[in-house]
Amino acid sequence: MTDPRPILPPGQRPLVLEMQGVDKSFNGAVVALRKMNLAVHEGDFISLLGPSGCGKSTALRLISGLMPPTAGRIVWNGAVQAGDLGVVFQEPTLMPWATVAQNVWLPFRLRGQSFASVRDRIAGALALVGLENFHNAYPRELSGGMKMRVSIARALVTNPRLILMDEPFAALDEITRQKLNNDLLALKAKIGCTVIFVTHSVFESVFLSDRVVVMAARPGRVIRELAVPAPYPRDMIFRTSPEYAALCRDASDALVEAIGVAA
Amino acid sequence: MTLADRHIPPAPDALFDAEEARRARMKRIEGVAKWLLPVLVLALGVLAWDRVVVWNDIPHYILPGPGLVLQTLVKDWAILFDALLVTLQITLMALAVAVIGGVGLAVLFTQSRWAEMSFYPYAVILQVTPVVSIAPLIFIYVDNRLAGLLLCAWIVAFFPILANTTLGLKSADHNLTDLMRIYRATRWQRLRYLQLPSALPYFLGGLRIAGGLSLIGAVVAEYVAGTGGIGSGLAFRILEAGYRLNIPRMFAALLLIALTGVVIFAGLSFLSHMLLRKWHESALKRET
């Protein structure tokens, strides 16, 4: 792995990307997203929280460049190269015919870099997610949580400026999910990555992020932004603290409002 | 001796109960039966065939007994083996051309929707028209007999490879396709690293079907083309033996063709297993 990015205090962090009044509609009628503004700074951990159909996944697809916005702009600070963006989907999305290490090699391979030339970075990424002993395993030999770890290793192996995660732990059981949440925060503390995390779990969003963006559906839009001021690292003590409970209630209220507005 | 030691159950068999033992026994029996039963059926069938011939005094130019067929196989081995080599040569060449043509067209079709729209209907028409009805025409216009035979066998064999490979190339995981776009993979990279590996299990399924079909195509083409040029294959030997009422030789040649088909199928199944055993669901042994 390359050097970790230093995490500066909020307010001094350089901008990574900004969504400016972004609209997205399909077939000229269905409005998936309306006037979304979002500034992402280096080291941010932002959760997009909302009911299904609120456009949170659409926002990720727009940021990743898989489709263009109908109106508005998505502005990156500086030029973007392949590998500046890491993505983790809801499914692990691994190539079943390739070993764990070969899967993590993919972003480099597509840039024409040989396995040998990036062997150390692949090993580093797999060590970060705790899979140092599984380089030559095939995906089908791994559990759901381990597959997700491979997917995360692949997303961060290029040391991207931004990592997008689209409900990555939604399909996992609660125990695995909590473990991966803890590990994700430990990982963030180690390498200082910038993350946009889509979820429909209030508890997950508050535990992980320093900013929760609550969204409502029909049309998809941002209705509230909550700051989570608790310092990292966060652990079981934070998970059981009154502060955490209060923040979760705030987020829940906002979510109820979101669903209420939508209905 | 501590207190805990005394509480350890004395019977180590407790972990392997009667139910489990019964299931293991059933599995062993099934494993043997899988081989034994077909062999038994074959033995009974051959015996019945032999008895019917002997008891009814059926003359060998109407129905030869199994012993006579085997004798003929040994006696005519030189002729039949040469014929087998000819048929096998055409079959394998046709299969090779079917793989190249089928995969090539499938790649072309997935790369260009225009090409698919233009040519796919004609691939279907070639497939659904019986080869027996096209073959005589082919041998009028194609002078080279080997080329004609190959063309006939290819027409029969290429379609399953084309259809399966096309399906496989289109079945690549959507999220992986998105990931390729995010990492700015070229079209060629997407084909090579994602679509072709995704299509491999589908292709291999088509290949197993095509293996049998190319043998059928080769045999049918030989029937139509007759002899000359490149020597005579098994199908021609069957025709010839029929004209001469040499029924034992017909059976012997038929036996060789059937065996060839089985060997081709087994070989392609083995190839498929070796290529997929590490990662594909179809090659998984369930542990229950």
Tab-separated table of N, CA, C and O in Angstrom, chain A residues 61 64 66 80 82 85 87 89 91 93-94 96-97 106-107 109-110 138 140 154, chain B residues 173 175-176 178-185 189 193-194 197-198 277-279 284:
chain	number	residue	atom	x	y	z
A	61	ARG	N	-24.332	6.022	-8.769
A	61	ARG	CA	-24.078	5.732	-10.194
A	61	ARG	C	-23.686	7.003	-10.943
A	61	ARG	O	-22.875	6.953	-11.873
A	64	SER	N	-20.078	7.770	-9.985
A	64	SER	CA	-19.111	6.852	-10.594
A	64	SER	C	-19.047	7.023	-12.105
A	64	SER	O	-18.254	6.358	-12.758
A	66	LEU	N	-21.276	6.219	-14.318
A	66	LEU	CA	-21.948	5.181	-15.105
A	66	LEU	C	-23.101	5.765	-15.896
A	66	LEU	O	-23.559	5.168	-16.861
A	80	VAL	N	-9.485	13.310	-12.937
A	80	VAL	CA	-9.761	11.983	-12.375
A	80	VAL	C	-9.169	10.928	-13.288
A	80	VAL	O	-9.334	10.986	-14.505
A	82	ALA	N	-8.561	6.565	-13.921
A	82	ALA	CA	-9.050	5.238	-13.540
A	82	ALA	C	-8.273	4.811	-12.308
A	82	ALA	O	-7.067	4.944	-12.258
A	85	LEU	N	-11.222	5.958	-8.143
A	85	LEU	CA	-12.522	5.639	-7.591
A	85	LEU	C	-12.553	4.143	-7.307
A	85	LEU	O	-12.245	3.336	-8.175
A	87	VAL	N	-15.104	1.012	-5.889
A	87	VAL	CA	-16.530	0.754	-5.695
A	87	VAL	C	-16.742	-0.597	-5.027
A	87	VAL	O	-16.099	-1.584	-5.375
A	89	PHE	N	-20.028	-3.068	-4.264
A	89	PHE	CA	-21.459	-3.239	-4.524
A	89	PHE	C	-22.123	-4.014	-3.395
A	89	PHE	O	-21.460	-4.517	-2.492
A	91	GLU	N	-23.516	-6.929	-3.702
A	91	GLU	CA	-22.937	-8.269	-3.794
A	91	GLU	C	-21.416	-8.123	-3.880
A	91	GLU	O	-20.931	-7.090	-4.320
A	93	THR	N	-19.454	-9.308	-5.984
A	93	THR	CA	-19.080	-9.016	-7.364
A	93	THR	C	-17.638	-9.404	-7.657
A	93	THR	O	-16.832	-8.589	-8.093
A	94	LEU	N	-17.313	-10.669	-7.348
A	94	LEU	CA	-15.970	-11.164	-7.650
A	94	LEU	C	-16.029	-12.027	-8.896
A	94	LEU	O	-17.081	-12.564	-9.237
A	96	PRO	N	-15.578	-15.393	-10.327
A	96	PRO	CA	-15.483	-16.705	-9.682
A	96	PRO	C	-14.345	-17.562	-10.237
A	96	PRO	O	-13.891	-18.479	-9.565
A	97	TRP	N	-13.894	-17.260	-11.452
A	97	TRP	CA	-12.846	-18.073	-12.065
A	97	TRP	C	-11.454	-17.633	-11.627
A	97	TRP	O	-10.464	-18.251	-11.996
A	106	LEU	N	-7.312	-6.955	-10.423
A	106	LEU	CA	-8.066	-6.464	-11.587
A	106	LEU	C	-7.858	-4.982	-11.940
A	106	LEU	O	-7.557	-4.669	-13.092
A	107	PRO	N	-7.993	-4.039	-10.972
A	107	PRO	CA	-7.839	-2.629	-11.361
A	107	PRO	C	-6.473	-2.336	-11.981
A	107	PRO	O	-6.370	-1.533	-12.910
A	109	ARG	N	-4.547	-4.672	-13.498
A	109	ARG	CA	-4.469	-5.436	-14.742
A	109	ARG	C	-5.072	-4.641	-15.891
A	109	ARG	O	-4.546	-4.649	-17.012
A	110	LEU	N	-6.167	-3.951	-15.603
A	110	LEU	CA	-6.826	-3.169	-16.654
A	110	LEU	C	-5.983	-1.966	-17.064
A	110	LEU	O	-6.205	-1.373	-18.111
A	138	TYR	N	-10.314	-19.591	-4.013
A	138	TYR	CA	-11.312	-19.149	-4.986
A	138	TYR	C	-12.518	-18.608	-4.226
A	138	TYR	O	-12.806	-19.066	-3.115
A	140	ARG	N	-15.592	-19.144	-4.205
A	140	ARG	CA	-16.608	-20.041	-3.674
A	140	ARG	C	-16.173	-20.753	-2.400
A	140	ARG	O	-16.985	-21.346	-1.707
A	154	ARG	N	-10.225	-4.955	-3.105
A	154	ARG	CA	-10.106	-4.559	-4.507
A	154	ARG	C	-10.403	-3.069	-4.677
A	154	ARG	O	-9.767	-2.382	-5.478
B	173	ASP	N	-21.828	-10.882	-15.353
B	173	ASP	CA	-22.392	-10.182	-14.199
B	173	ASP	C	-22.480	-8.664	-14.471
B	173	ASP	O	-21.503	-8.047	-14.884
B	175	ASN	N	-22.864	-6.108	-12.430
B	175	ASN	CA	-22.026	-5.274	-11.578
B	175	ASN	C	-20.564	-5.321	-12.018
B	175	ASN	O	-19.872	-4.311	-11.990
B	176	LEU	N	-20.118	-6.513	-12.439
B	176	LEU	CA	-18.737	-6.607	-12.924
B	176	LEU	C	-18.568	-5.793	-14.208
B	176	LEU	O	-17.531	-5.162	-14.423
B	178	ASP	N	-20.234	-3.083	-14.883
B	178	ASP	CA	-20.136	-1.694	-14.403
B	178	ASP	C	-18.737	-1.402	-13.871
B	178	ASP	O	-18.155	-0.353	-14.159
B	179	LEU	N	-18.212	-2.351	-13.087
B	179	LEU	CA	-16.881	-2.171	-12.506
B	179	LEU	C	-15.839	-1.968	-13.609
B	179	LEU	O	-14.963	-1.117	-13.511
B	180	MET	N	-15.966	-2.759	-14.684
B	180	MET	CA	-15.054	-2.632	-15.820
B	180	MET	C	-15.141	-1.225	-16.408
B	180	MET	O	-14.132	-0.632	-16.781
B	181	ARG	N	-16.368	-0.700	-16.473
B	181	ARG	CA	-16.523	0.651	-17.026
B	181	ARG	C	-15.888	1.679	-16.106
B	181	ARG	O	-15.248	2.631	-16.552
B	182	ILE	N	-16.101	1.493	-14.780
B	182	ILE	CA	-15.543	2.452	-13.826
B	182	ILE	C	-14.015	2.459	-13.908
B	182	ILE	O	-13.383	3.508	-13.835
B	183	TYR	N	-13.420	1.278	-14.106
B	183	TYR	CA	-11.965	1.215	-14.249
B	183	TYR	C	-11.517	1.475	-15.687
B	183	TYR	O	-10.363	1.269	-16.019
B	184	ARG	N	-12.454	1.892	-16.511
B	184	ARG	CA	-12.170	2.293	-17.898
B	184	ARG	C	-11.499	1.195	-18.711
B	184	ARG	O	-10.473	1.426	-19.374
B	185	ALA	N	-12.054	0.000	-18.609
B	185	ALA	CA	-11.545	-1.113	-19.410
B	185	ALA	C	-11.910	-0.857	-20.872
B	185	ALA	O	-12.958	-0.291	-21.166
B	189	GLN	N	-10.513	-5.564	-23.398
B	189	GLN	CA	-10.266	-6.030	-22.029
B	189	GLN	C	-11.521	-6.622	-21.420
B	189	GLN	O	-11.478	-7.633	-20.729
B	193	TYR	N	-11.249	-10.356	-20.173
B	193	TYR	CA	-11.193	-10.612	-18.733
B	193	TYR	C	-12.548	-10.922	-18.125
B	193	TYR	O	-12.632	-11.444	-17.032
B	194	LEU	N	-13.634	-10.542	-18.822
B	194	LEU	CA	-14.940	-10.756	-18.209
B	194	LEU	C	-15.846	-11.657	-19.050
B	194	LEU	O	-16.312	-12.692	-18.579
B	197	PRO	N	-14.388	-15.491	-19.990
B	197	PRO	CA	-14.463	-16.434	-18.863
B	197	PRO	C	-15.903	-16.722	-18.440
B	197	PRO	O	-16.223	-17.854	-18.081
B	198	SER	N	-16.788	-15.701	-18.475
B	198	SER	CA	-18.186	-15.934	-18.098
B	198	SER	C	-18.832	-16.928	-19.052
B	198	SER	O	-19.718	-17.688	-18.666
B	277	ARG	N	-13.511	-27.289	-12.737
B	277	ARG	CA	-13.618	-27.901	-11.414
B	277	ARG	C	-13.226	-26.947	-10.296
B	277	ARG	O	-13.685	-27.077	-9.173
B	278	LYS	N	-12.368	-25.947	-10.618
B	278	LYS	CA	-11.896	-25.078	-9.544
B	278	LYS	C	-12.918	-24.039	-9.122
B	278	LYS	O	-12.891	-23.555	-8.011
B	279	TRP	N	-13.806	-23.660	-10.050
B	279	TRP	CA	-14.635	-22.508	-9.679
B	279	TRP	C	-16.104	-22.623	-10.002
B	279	TRP	O	-16.919	-21.924	-9.414
B	284	LEU	N	-19.106	-28.662	-8.731
B	284	LEU	CA	-19.038	-28.756	-7.275
B	284	LEU	C	-19.608	-30.070	-6.779
B	284	LEU	O	-20.643	-30.517	-7.252
